């Protein structure tokens, strides 16, 4: 009887140990194949109108740091995570204010990452100083639903179709250029016909680039001759003088030269050569009561030719 009791106890213990082993975290959170969008630094949201993303694939990471694309490698062991050999493109962005500082902070935190949690779809990455970055899965359009972004393997095309308009300007327009209009503010600008137009939020901003939209997705160094221009429409109530003073007081921005110029429409503007984590040319003017900033990076060959066409939109 005693022997049977001991055998029974051993049997019960074996079952309990097996159950405990089965409840251990054998399935670690899997980041591979996911794309996450940053929602907070230490519970504070990113700068408005910036999107920071990270994609995990085949032991590599890539994404957008708010201005530049970046890449590198990652390793996960249990809840430990580390990022190595991080690199990024060499673009500089003047708008929105603080975007370059935010980008540096983001990459520094990735480099200092120690561990992570993935709970109910929320990814939190912790540094050695217990600073945090919080991410949510980036939404992916359902293939059965209409989408606004071209995803088929066709040659890259502009995200925004710019209609052929008959300009009513009284000045001579550049040959081989096309017109982009913002209907909210009522402004017009001409860019080379082969350029792409992306990132459009009417009344706020648009991005013009001399290369296909997907060229630098996932990182890669900018090639010679490539140009990226940000058209930024500042909120109502801001003044050009205030924005210029912000640049002059920003420790990370060096103004190499500044000049007041007259645009082709007769409207005055201010032209700047800047150094902010890279060289940039910028034009500030006011159209229909709004401050307009055109900032270009890379090859500046056509900057003046593009910038001087900023004007009120044709009626």
PDB file of C-alpha atoms in Angstrom:
ATOM      1  CA  UNK A   1       0.000   0.000   0.000  1.00  0.00           C
ATOM      2  CA  UNK A   2       2.830   2.351   0.948  1.00  0.00           C
ATOM      3  CA  UNK A   3       4.648   1.526  -2.283  1.00  0.00           C
ATOM      4  CA  UNK A   4       1.534   2.255  -4.325  1.00  0.00           C
ATOM      5  CA  UNK A   5       1.093   5.599  -2.556  1.00  0.00           C
ATOM      6  CA  UNK A   6       4.673   6.635  -3.301  1.00  0.00           C
ATOM      7  CA  UNK A   7       4.257   5.634  -6.940  1.00  0.00           C
ATOM      8  CA  UNK A   8       1.061   7.667  -7.136  1.00  0.00           C
ATOM      9  CA  UNK A   9       2.773  10.745  -5.650  1.00  0.00           C
ATOM     10  CA  UNK A  10       5.647  10.414  -8.133  1.00  0.00           C
ATOM     11  CA  UNK A  11       3.105  10.149 -10.965  1.00  0.00           C
ATOM     12  CA  UNK A  12       1.294  13.305  -9.817  1.00  0.00           C
ATOM     13  CA  UNK A  13       4.577  15.230  -9.503  1.00  0.00           C
ATOM     14  CA  UNK A  14       5.589  14.157 -12.995  1.00  0.00           C
ATOM     15  CA  UNK A  15       2.315  15.488 -14.381  1.00  0.00           C
ATOM     16  CA  UNK A  16       2.751  18.776 -12.511  1.00  0.00           C
ATOM     17  CA  UNK A  17       6.328  19.211 -13.757  1.00  0.00           C
ATOM     18  CA  UNK A  18       5.204  18.463 -17.293  1.00  0.00           C
ATOM     19  CA  UNK A  19       2.438  21.056 -16.993  1.00  0.00           C
ATOM     20  CA  UNK A  20       4.886  23.652 -15.677  1.00  0.00           C
ATOM     21  CA  UNK A  21       7.262  22.950 -18.550  1.00  0.00           C
ATOM     22  CA  UNK A  22       4.423  23.309 -20.997  1.00  0.00           C
ATOM     23  CA  UNK A  23       3.417  26.684 -19.567  1.00  0.00           C
ATOM     24  CA  UNK A  24       6.932  28.148 -19.850  1.00  0.00           C
ATOM     25  CA  UNK A  25       7.415  30.770 -22.561  1.00  0.00           C
ATOM     26  CA  UNK A  26       8.559  28.437 -25.312  1.00  0.00           C
ATOM     27  CA  UNK A  27       6.995  30.739 -27.886  1.00  0.00           C
ATOM     28  CA  UNK A  28       8.968  33.958 -27.569  1.00  0.00           C
ATOM     29  CA  UNK A  29       7.468  37.135 -29.070  1.00  0.00           C
ATOM     30  CA  UNK A  30       8.351  37.111 -32.748  1.00  0.00           C
ATOM     31  CA  UNK A  31       9.210  40.418 -34.406  1.00  0.00           C
ATOM     32  CA  UNK A  32      10.402  38.875 -37.674  1.00  0.00           C
ATOM     33  CA  UNK A  33       8.394  39.984 -40.692  1.00  0.00           C
ATOM     34  CA  UNK A  34       6.626  42.838 -38.891  1.00  0.00           C
ATOM     35  CA  UNK A  35       6.625  46.586 -39.439  1.00  0.00           C
ATOM     36  CA  UNK A  36       6.057  48.830 -36.425  1.00  0.00           C
ATOM     37  CA  UNK A  37       5.311  52.558 -36.188  1.00  0.00           C
ATOM     38  CA  UNK A  38       6.604  54.592 -33.247  1.00  0.00           C
ATOM     39  CA  UNK A  39       3.861  56.060 -31.064  1.00  0.00           C
ATOM     40  CA  UNK A  40       5.872  57.428 -28.118  1.00  0.00           C
ATOM     41  CA  UNK A  41       9.296  58.242 -26.691  1.00  0.00           C
ATOM     42  CA  UNK A  42       9.031  57.793 -22.909  1.00  0.00           C
ATOM     43  CA  UNK A  43       5.245  58.184 -23.243  1.00  0.00           C
ATOM     44  CA  UNK A  44       5.633  61.406 -25.252  1.00  0.00           C
ATOM     45  CA  UNK A  45       4.377  61.348 -28.860  1.00  0.00           C
ATOM     46  CA  UNK A  46       6.693  62.071 -31.819  1.00  0.00           C
ATOM     47  CA  UNK A  47       6.645  65.496 -33.433  1.00  0.00           C
ATOM     48  CA  UNK A  48       3.414  66.063 -35.340  1.00  0.00           C
ATOM     49  CA  UNK A  49       3.530  65.150 -39.046  1.00  0.00           C
ATOM     50  CA  UNK A  50       6.496  62.796 -38.582  1.00  0.00           C
ATOM     51  CA  UNK A  51       6.348  59.027 -38.919  1.00  0.00           C
ATOM     52  CA  UNK A  52       9.083  56.762 -37.571  1.00  0.00           C
ATOM     53  CA  UNK A  53       8.958  53.104 -38.547  1.00  0.00           C
ATOM     54  CA  UNK A  54      10.957  49.912 -38.109  1.00  0.00           C
ATOM     55  CA  UNK A  55      10.732  46.718 -40.165  1.00  0.00           C
ATOM     56  CA  UNK A  56      12.228  43.413 -38.950  1.00  0.00           C
ATOM     57  CA  UNK A  57      13.203  41.007 -41.728  1.00  0.00           C
ATOM     58  CA  UNK A  58      15.860  38.279 -42.033  1.00  0.00           C
ATOM     59  CA  UNK A  59      17.848  39.581 -39.074  1.00  0.00           C
ATOM     60  CA  UNK A  60      17.895  43.095 -40.542  1.00  0.00           C
ATOM     61  CA  UNK A  61      16.018  46.261 -39.650  1.00  0.00           C
ATOM     62  CA  UNK A  62      15.071  49.156 -41.890  1.00  0.00           C
ATOM     63  CA  UNK A  63      12.697  52.070 -41.713  1.00  0.00           C
ATOM     64  CA  UNK A  64      12.152  55.798 -41.670  1.00  0.00           C
ATOM     65  CA  UNK A  65      13.630  57.861 -38.844  1.00  0.00           C
ATOM     66  CA  UNK A  66      11.441  60.882 -39.581  1.00  0.00           C
ATOM     67  CA  UNK A  67      13.662  62.391 -42.264  1.00  0.00           C
ATOM     68  CA  UNK A  68      16.198  59.775 -43.353  1.00  0.00           C
ATOM     69  CA  UNK A  69      15.835  56.093 -44.088  1.00  0.00           C
ATOM     70  CA  UNK A  70      18.003  53.836 -41.948  1.00  0.00           C
ATOM     71  CA  UNK A  71      19.056  50.212 -41.716  1.00  0.00           C
ATOM     72  CA  UNK A  72      21.122  47.755 -39.703  1.00  0.00           C
ATOM     73  CA  UNK A  73      20.956  44.353 -38.051  1.00  0.00           C
ATOM     74  CA  UNK A  74      19.187  43.085 -34.949  1.00  0.00           C
ATOM     75  CA  UNK A  75      19.443  40.156 -32.561  1.00  0.00           C
ATOM     76  CA  UNK A  76      16.821  38.763 -30.182  1.00  0.00           C
ATOM     77  CA  UNK A  77      17.490  36.267 -27.385  1.00  0.00           C
ATOM     78  CA  UNK A  78      14.584  35.775 -25.031  1.00  0.00           C
ATOM     79  CA  UNK A  79      13.456  39.275 -24.169  1.00  0.00           C
ATOM     80  CA  UNK A  80      16.900  40.747 -24.916  1.00  0.00           C
ATOM     81  CA  UNK A  81      17.272  42.774 -28.112  1.00  0.00           C
ATOM     82  CA  UNK A  82      20.156  44.665 -29.685  1.00  0.00           C
ATOM     83  CA  UNK A  83      20.692  46.656 -32.870  1.00  0.00           C
ATOM     84  CA  UNK A  84      24.056  46.822 -34.612  1.00  0.00           C
ATOM     85  CA  UNK A  85      25.756  48.482 -37.581  1.00  0.00           C
ATOM     86  CA  UNK A  86      23.034  51.120 -37.889  1.00  0.00           C
ATOM     87  CA  UNK A  87      23.361  53.474 -40.850  1.00  0.00           C
ATOM     88  CA  UNK A  88      21.165  56.075 -42.519  1.00  0.00           C
ATOM     89  CA  UNK A  89      20.907  58.225 -45.616  1.00  0.00           C
ATOM     90  CA  UNK A  90      22.333  61.733 -45.602  1.00  0.00           C
ATOM     91  CA  UNK A  91      19.308  63.925 -46.197  1.00  0.00           C
ATOM     92  CA  UNK A  92      18.596  66.909 -43.962  1.00  0.00           C
ATOM     93  CA  UNK A  93      15.115  68.206 -43.110  1.00  0.00           C
ATOM     94  CA  UNK A  94      14.356  71.667 -41.784  1.00  0.00           C
ATOM     95  CA  UNK A  95      10.670  71.021 -41.243  1.00  0.00           C
ATOM     96  CA  UNK A  96       8.970  70.355 -38.969  1.00  0.00           C
ATOM     97  CA  UNK A  97      11.144  72.113 -36.405  1.00  0.00           C
ATOM     98  CA  UNK A  98      13.106  69.605 -34.309  1.00  0.00           C
ATOM     99  CA  UNK A  99      12.807  66.677 -36.724  1.00  0.00           C
ATOM    100  CA  UNK A 100      16.594  66.193 -37.010  1.00  0.00           C
ATOM    101  CA  UNK A 101      17.080  66.227 -33.227  1.00  0.00           C
ATOM    102  CA  UNK A 102      14.239  63.697 -32.905  1.00  0.00           C
ATOM    103  CA  UNK A 103      15.887  61.490 -35.513  1.00  0.00           C
ATOM    104  CA  UNK A 104      19.191  61.456 -33.594  1.00  0.00           C
ATOM    105  CA  UNK A 105      17.373  60.611 -30.354  1.00  0.00           C
ATOM    106  CA  UNK A 106      15.536  57.749 -32.035  1.00  0.00           C
ATOM    107  CA  UNK A 107      18.689  56.181 -33.472  1.00  0.00           C
ATOM    108  CA  UNK A 108      20.587  56.640 -30.192  1.00  0.00           C
ATOM    109  CA  UNK A 109      17.818  54.825 -28.307  1.00  0.00           C
ATOM    110  CA  UNK A 110      17.861  51.979 -30.821  1.00  0.00           C
ATOM    111  CA  UNK A 111      21.616  51.697 -30.345  1.00  0.00           C
ATOM    112  CA  UNK A 112      21.147  51.528 -26.554  1.00  0.00           C
ATOM    113  CA  UNK A 113      18.303  48.975 -26.642  1.00  0.00           C
ATOM    114  CA  UNK A 114      18.556  46.168 -24.061  1.00  0.00           C
ATOM    115  CA  UNK A 115      15.216  44.365 -23.910  1.00  0.00           C
ATOM    116  CA  UNK A 116      11.682  44.426 -25.275  1.00  0.00           C
ATOM    117  CA  UNK A 117       8.119  43.452 -24.510  1.00  0.00           C
ATOM    118  CA  UNK A 118       5.358  42.562 -26.945  1.00  0.00           C
ATOM    119  CA  UNK A 119       2.030  42.645 -25.134  1.00  0.00           C
ATOM    120  CA  UNK A 120      -1.354  42.735 -26.883  1.00  0.00           C
ATOM    121  CA  UNK A 121       0.306  43.940 -30.071  1.00  0.00           C
ATOM    122  CA  UNK A 122       2.154  46.809 -28.346  1.00  0.00           C
ATOM    123  CA  UNK A 123       5.952  46.660 -28.762  1.00  0.00           C
ATOM    124  CA  UNK A 124       7.999  48.419 -26.090  1.00  0.00           C
ATOM    125  CA  UNK A 125      11.794  48.647 -26.358  1.00  0.00           C
ATOM    126  CA  UNK A 126      13.778  49.517 -23.207  1.00  0.00           C
ATOM    127  CA  UNK A 127      17.304  50.950 -23.020  1.00  0.00           C
ATOM    128  CA  UNK A 128      19.844  50.341 -20.268  1.00  0.00           C
ATOM    129  CA  UNK A 129      18.598  53.549 -18.600  1.00  0.00           C
ATOM    130  CA  UNK A 130      14.988  52.334 -18.793  1.00  0.00           C
ATOM    131  CA  UNK A 131      14.103  54.843 -21.485  1.00  0.00           C
ATOM    132  CA  UNK A 132      11.339  53.490 -23.668  1.00  0.00           C
ATOM    133  CA  UNK A 133      10.104  53.505 -27.234  1.00  0.00           C
ATOM    134  CA  UNK A 134       6.571  52.297 -27.881  1.00  0.00           C
ATOM    135  CA  UNK A 135       5.403  50.954 -31.248  1.00  0.00           C
ATOM    136  CA  UNK A 136       2.189  49.681 -32.780  1.00  0.00           C
ATOM    137  CA  UNK A 137       1.956  47.509 -35.906  1.00  0.00           C
ATOM    138  CA  UNK A 138       1.861  49.635 -39.010  1.00  0.00           C
ATOM    139  CA  UNK A 139      -1.477  49.133 -40.706  1.00  0.00           C
ATOM    140  CA  UNK A 140      -1.367  47.225 -43.998  1.00  0.00           C
ATOM    141  CA  UNK A 141      -4.141  47.795 -46.562  1.00  0.00           C
ATOM    142  CA  UNK A 142      -6.367  44.769 -47.208  1.00  0.00           C
ATOM    143  CA  UNK A 143      -5.782  43.515 -50.731  1.00  0.00           C
ATOM    144  CA  UNK A 144      -9.551  43.189 -51.208  1.00  0.00           C
ATOM    145  CA  UNK A 145     -10.160  46.846 -50.448  1.00  0.00           C
ATOM    146  CA  UNK A 146      -9.408  49.884 -52.608  1.00  0.00           C
ATOM    147  CA  UNK A 147      -6.018  51.367 -51.808  1.00  0.00           C
ATOM    148  CA  UNK A 148      -4.448  54.685 -52.671  1.00  0.00           C
ATOM    149  CA  UNK A 149      -0.855  53.465 -53.005  1.00  0.00           C
ATOM    150  CA  UNK A 150       0.440  51.522 -56.035  1.00  0.00           C
ATOM    151  CA  UNK A 151       1.573  48.104 -54.803  1.00  0.00           C
ATOM    152  CA  UNK A 152       1.791  46.092 -58.028  1.00  0.00           C
ATOM    153  CA  UNK A 153       5.257  45.364 -59.484  1.00  0.00           C
ATOM    154  CA  UNK A 154       4.937  48.053 -62.144  1.00  0.00           C
ATOM    155  CA  UNK A 155       7.653  50.648 -62.723  1.00  0.00           C
ATOM    156  CA  UNK A 156       7.544  53.377 -60.040  1.00  0.00           C
ATOM    157  CA  UNK A 157       5.129  56.196 -60.800  1.00  0.00           C
ATOM    158  CA  UNK A 158       4.350  59.401 -58.931  1.00  0.00           C
ATOM    159  CA  UNK A 159       2.003  58.995 -56.013  1.00  0.00           C
ATOM    160  CA  UNK A 160       0.118  62.103 -57.107  1.00  0.00           C
ATOM    161  CA  UNK A 161      -1.080  62.761 -60.606  1.00  0.00           C
ATOM    162  CA  UNK A 162      -0.500  66.401 -61.524  1.00  0.00           C
ATOM    163  CA  UNK A 163      -2.982  67.578 -64.132  1.00  0.00           C
ATOM    164  CA  UNK A 164      -1.757  69.472 -67.142  1.00  0.00           C
ATOM    165  CA  UNK A 165      -2.915  73.029 -66.543  1.00  0.00           C
ATOM    166  CA  UNK A 166      -2.726  76.038 -68.789  1.00  0.00           C
ATOM    167  CA  UNK A 167      -0.888  78.589 -66.684  1.00  0.00           C
ATOM    168  CA  UNK A 168      -2.055  82.183 -66.647  1.00  0.00           C
ATOM    169  CA  UNK A 169       1.179  83.586 -65.235  1.00  0.00           C
ATOM    170  CA  UNK A 170       2.581  86.673 -66.883  1.00  0.00           C
ATOM    171  CA  UNK A 171       6.194  85.526 -66.527  1.00  0.00           C
ATOM    172  CA  UNK A 172       8.056  82.952 -68.630  1.00  0.00           C
ATOM    173  CA  UNK A 173       7.883  79.438 -67.149  1.00  0.00           C
ATOM    174  CA  UNK A 174      10.748  76.928 -67.324  1.00  0.00           C
ATOM    175  CA  UNK A 175      10.726  74.586 -70.319  1.00  0.00           C
ATOM    176  CA  UNK A 176      10.070  70.942 -69.414  1.00  0.00           C
ATOM    177  CA  UNK A 177       8.416  71.748 -66.073  1.00  0.00           C
ATOM    178  CA  UNK A 178       4.979  70.792 -64.714  1.00  0.00           C
ATOM    179  CA  UNK A 179       2.781  72.630 -62.238  1.00  0.00           C
ATOM    180  CA  UNK A 180       1.867  71.463 -58.753  1.00  0.00           C
ATOM    181  CA  UNK A 181      -0.959  73.312 -56.996  1.00  0.00           C
ATOM    182  CA  UNK A 182      -2.113  73.221 -53.409  1.00  0.00           C
ATOM    183  CA  UNK A 183      -5.865  73.904 -53.559  1.00  0.00           C
ATOM    184  CA  UNK A 184      -6.223  74.672 -49.831  1.00  0.00           C
ATOM    185  CA  UNK A 185      -3.790  77.573 -49.695  1.00  0.00           C
ATOM    186  CA  UNK A 186      -3.989  78.406 -53.398  1.00  0.00           C
ATOM    187  CA  UNK A 187      -0.320  78.240 -54.271  1.00  0.00           C
ATOM    188  CA  UNK A 188       1.513  77.046 -57.361  1.00  0.00           C
ATOM    189  CA  UNK A 189       5.043  75.806 -58.000  1.00  0.00           C
ATOM    190  CA  UNK A 190       6.711  74.333 -61.082  1.00  0.00           C
ATOM    191  CA  UNK A 191       9.046  71.318 -60.897  1.00  0.00           C
ATOM    192  CA  UNK A 192      10.829  69.256 -63.587  1.00  0.00           C
ATOM    193  CA  UNK A 193       8.354  67.072 -65.480  1.00  0.00           C
ATOM    194  CA  UNK A 194      10.218  63.832 -64.638  1.00  0.00           C
ATOM    195  CA  UNK A 195      10.129  64.395 -60.856  1.00  0.00           C
ATOM    196  CA  UNK A 196       7.815  62.485 -58.523  1.00  0.00           C
ATOM    197  CA  UNK A 197       5.404  64.024 -56.040  1.00  0.00           C
ATOM    198  CA  UNK A 198       4.763  62.198 -52.757  1.00  0.00           C
ATOM    199  CA  UNK A 199       3.781  62.790 -49.139  1.00  0.00           C
ATOM    200  CA  UNK A 200       0.995  65.194 -50.048  1.00  0.00           C
ATOM    201  CA  UNK A 201      -1.236  66.553 -47.297  1.00  0.00           C
ATOM    202  CA  UNK A 202      -3.094  69.454 -48.880  1.00  0.00           C
ATOM    203  CA  UNK A 203      -2.689  72.653 -46.945  1.00  0.00           C
ATOM    204  CA  UNK A 204       0.377  71.280 -45.125  1.00  0.00           C
ATOM    205  CA  UNK A 205       3.135  69.809 -47.260  1.00  0.00           C
ATOM    206  CA  UNK A 206       4.320  67.897 -50.326  1.00  0.00           C
ATOM    207  CA  UNK A 207       7.589  66.220 -51.270  1.00  0.00           C
ATOM    208  CA  UNK A 208       9.230  66.559 -54.686  1.00  0.00           C
ATOM    209  CA  UNK A 209      12.104  64.269 -55.688  1.00  0.00           C
ATOM    210  CA  UNK A 210      14.189  63.700 -58.793  1.00  0.00           C
ATOM    211  CA  UNK A 211      14.197  59.923 -58.183  1.00  0.00           C
ATOM    212  CA  UNK A 212      11.477  57.224 -57.864  1.00  0.00           C
ATOM    213  CA  UNK A 213       9.570  57.145 -54.588  1.00  0.00           C
ATOM    214  CA  UNK A 214      10.866  53.722 -53.539  1.00  0.00           C
ATOM    215  CA  UNK A 215      14.561  54.323 -54.295  1.00  0.00           C
ATOM    216  CA  UNK A 216      15.733  54.810 -50.705  1.00  0.00           C
ATOM    217  CA  UNK A 217      13.221  52.626 -48.874  1.00  0.00           C
ATOM    218  CA  UNK A 218      15.205  50.429 -46.483  1.00  0.00           C
ATOM    219  CA  UNK A 219      18.257  52.685 -46.405  1.00  0.00           C
ATOM    220  CA  UNK A 220      21.098  53.373 -48.797  1.00  0.00           C
ATOM    221  CA  UNK A 221      23.332  56.382 -49.292  1.00  0.00           C
ATOM    222  CA  UNK A 222      22.061  59.210 -51.468  1.00  0.00           C
ATOM    223  CA  UNK A 223      23.572  59.142 -54.945  1.00  0.00           C
ATOM    224  CA  UNK A 224      25.187  62.126 -56.621  1.00  0.00           C
ATOM    225  CA  UNK A 225      22.680  64.184 -58.592  1.00  0.00           C
ATOM    226  CA  UNK A 226      19.614  63.190 -56.563  1.00  0.00           C
ATOM    227  CA  UNK A 227      17.441  65.986 -55.189  1.00  0.00           C
ATOM    228  CA  UNK A 228      14.659  65.971 -52.598  1.00  0.00           C
ATOM    229  CA  UNK A 229      12.585  69.080 -51.872  1.00  0.00           C
ATOM    230  CA  UNK A 230      10.095  69.584 -49.056  1.00  0.00           C
ATOM    231  CA  UNK A 231       7.288  72.098 -49.615  1.00  0.00           C
ATOM    232  CA  UNK A 232       6.084  73.059 -46.144  1.00  0.00           C
ATOM    233  CA  UNK A 233       3.016  75.244 -45.556  1.00  0.00           C
ATOM    234  CA  UNK A 234       3.204  76.714 -42.078  1.00  0.00           C
ATOM    235  CA  UNK A 235       0.144  77.020 -39.815  1.00  0.00           C
ATOM    236  CA  UNK A 236      -1.905  80.189 -39.908  1.00  0.00           C
ATOM    237  CA  UNK A 237      -0.627  82.936 -37.641  1.00  0.00           C
ATOM    238  CA  UNK A 238       3.083  82.184 -38.108  1.00  0.00           C
ATOM    239  CA  UNK A 239       5.371  84.782 -39.651  1.00  0.00           C
ATOM    240  CA  UNK A 240       8.442  84.397 -41.846  1.00  0.00           C
ATOM    241  CA  UNK A 241      10.484  86.530 -39.431  1.00  0.00           C
ATOM    242  CA  UNK A 242       9.659  84.226 -36.495  1.00  0.00           C
ATOM    243  CA  UNK A 243      10.670  81.134 -38.445  1.00  0.00           C
ATOM    244  CA  UNK A 244      13.940  82.712 -39.554  1.00  0.00           C
ATOM    245  CA  UNK A 245      14.719  83.599 -35.933  1.00  0.00           C
ATOM    246  CA  UNK A 246      14.080  79.950 -34.941  1.00  0.00           C
ATOM    247  CA  UNK A 247      16.685  78.854 -37.470  1.00  0.00           C
ATOM    248  CA  UNK A 248      19.188  81.415 -36.240  1.00  0.00           C
ATOM    249  CA  UNK A 249      18.730  80.337 -32.619  1.00  0.00           C
ATOM    250  CA  UNK A 250      18.953  76.592 -33.378  1.00  0.00           C
ATOM    251  CA  UNK A 251      22.369  75.295 -32.289  1.00  0.00           C
ATOM    252  CA  UNK A 252      22.203  72.503 -34.878  1.00  0.00           C
ATOM    253  CA  UNK A 253      21.594  74.888 -37.799  1.00  0.00           C
ATOM    254  CA  UNK A 254      24.311  76.996 -39.387  1.00  0.00           C
ATOM    255  CA  UNK A 255      23.208  79.671 -41.853  1.00  0.00           C
ATOM    256  CA  UNK A 256      25.939  79.873 -44.484  1.00  0.00           C
ATOM    257  CA  UNK A 257      24.308  82.687 -46.444  1.00  0.00           C
ATOM    258  CA  UNK A 258      21.013  84.555 -46.683  1.00  0.00           C
ATOM    259  CA  UNK A 259      19.657  86.811 -49.377  1.00  0.00           C
ATOM    260  CA  UNK A 260      16.405  88.606 -50.094  1.00  0.00           C
ATOM    261  CA  UNK A 261      15.271  87.842 -53.642  1.00  0.00           C
ATOM    262  CA  UNK A 262      12.334  88.700 -55.873  1.00  0.00           C
ATOM    263  CA  UNK A 263      10.395  85.754 -57.252  1.00  0.00           C
ATOM    264  CA  UNK A 264       9.221  85.596 -60.865  1.00  0.00           C
ATOM    265  CA  UNK A 265       5.777  86.787 -59.785  1.00  0.00           C
ATOM    266  CA  UNK A 266       7.268  89.906 -58.199  1.00  0.00           C
ATOM    267  CA  UNK A 267       6.718  88.499 -54.685  1.00  0.00           C
ATOM    268  CA  UNK A 268       9.688  88.892 -52.294  1.00  0.00           C
ATOM    269  CA  UNK A 269      11.328  85.893 -50.654  1.00  0.00           C
ATOM    270  CA  UNK A 270      14.368  84.969 -48.563  1.00  0.00           C
ATOM    271  CA  UNK A 271      16.925  82.475 -49.871  1.00  0.00           C
ATOM    272  CA  UNK A 272      19.157  80.579 -47.407  1.00  0.00           C
ATOM    273  CA  UNK A 273      22.081  78.207 -47.630  1.00  0.00           C
ATOM    274  CA  UNK A 274      22.042  76.037 -44.497  1.00  0.00           C
ATOM    275  CA  UNK A 275      23.977  73.292 -42.794  1.00  0.00           C
ATOM    276  CA  UNK A 276      21.863  71.061 -40.554  1.00  0.00           C
ATOM    277  CA  UNK A 277      23.285  67.518 -40.501  1.00  0.00           C
ATOM    278  CA  UNK A 278      24.014  68.229 -44.183  1.00  0.00           C
ATOM    279  CA  UNK A 279      23.765  71.046 -46.710  1.00  0.00           C
ATOM    280  CA  UNK A 280      20.388  72.442 -47.729  1.00  0.00           C
ATOM    281  CA  UNK A 281      18.976  75.359 -49.700  1.00  0.00           C
ATOM    282  CA  UNK A 282      15.765  76.980 -48.494  1.00  0.00           C
ATOM    283  CA  UNK A 283      13.364  79.654 -49.689  1.00  0.00           C
ATOM    284  CA  UNK A 284      10.856  81.384 -47.402  1.00  0.00           C
ATOM    285  CA  UNK A 285       8.014  83.496 -48.727  1.00  0.00           C
ATOM    286  CA  UNK A 286       4.368  84.285 -47.933  1.00  0.00           C
ATOM    287  CA  UNK A 287       1.452  83.398 -50.187  1.00  0.00           C
ATOM    288  CA  UNK A 288      -2.194  84.123 -49.386  1.00  0.00           C
ATOM    289  CA  UNK A 289      -1.345  84.897 -45.766  1.00  0.00           C
ATOM    290  CA  UNK A 290       0.597  81.658 -45.143  1.00  0.00           C
ATOM    291  CA  UNK A 291       4.346  81.209 -44.700  1.00  0.00           C
ATOM    292  CA  UNK A 292       5.698  78.842 -47.363  1.00  0.00           C
ATOM    293  CA  UNK A 293       9.067  77.092 -46.990  1.00  0.00           C
ATOM    294  CA  UNK A 294      10.738  75.193 -49.827  1.00  0.00           C
ATOM    295  CA  UNK A 295      13.790  73.229 -48.622  1.00  0.00           C
ATOM    296  CA  UNK A 296      15.917  71.138 -50.988  1.00  0.00           C
ATOM    297  CA  UNK A 297      18.701  68.638 -50.286  1.00  0.00           C
ATOM    298  CA  UNK A 298      21.201  66.924 -52.525  1.00  0.00           C
ATOM    299  CA  UNK A 299      21.878  68.447 -55.931  1.00  0.00           C
ATOM    300  CA  UNK A 300      21.034  72.175 -55.871  1.00  0.00           C
ATOM    301  CA  UNK A 301      21.461  72.706 -59.632  1.00  0.00           C
ATOM    302  CA  UNK A 302      17.772  73.451 -60.232  1.00  0.00           C
ATOM    303  CA  UNK A 303      16.886  74.949 -56.847  1.00  0.00           C
ATOM    304  CA  UNK A 304      16.686  78.582 -57.975  1.00  0.00           C
ATOM    305  CA  UNK A 305      14.811  77.673 -61.152  1.00  0.00           C
ATOM    306  CA  UNK A 306      12.172  75.843 -59.100  1.00  0.00           C
ATOM    307  CA  UNK A 307      12.015  78.228 -56.118  1.00  0.00           C
ATOM    308  CA  UNK A 308      11.342  81.383 -58.106  1.00  0.00           C
ATOM    309  CA  UNK A 309       8.150  79.906 -59.565  1.00  0.00           C
ATOM    310  CA  UNK A 310       6.375  79.869 -56.161  1.00  0.00           C
ATOM    311  CA  UNK A 311       3.259  81.962 -56.687  1.00  0.00           C
ATOM    312  CA  UNK A 312      -0.446  82.175 -56.083  1.00  0.00           C
ATOM    313  CA  UNK A 313      -2.279  79.445 -58.008  1.00  0.00           C
ATOM    314  CA  UNK A 314      -3.842  80.301 -61.360  1.00  0.00           C
ATOM    315  CA  UNK A 315      -7.522  81.125 -61.124  1.00  0.00           C
TER     316      UNK A 315
END
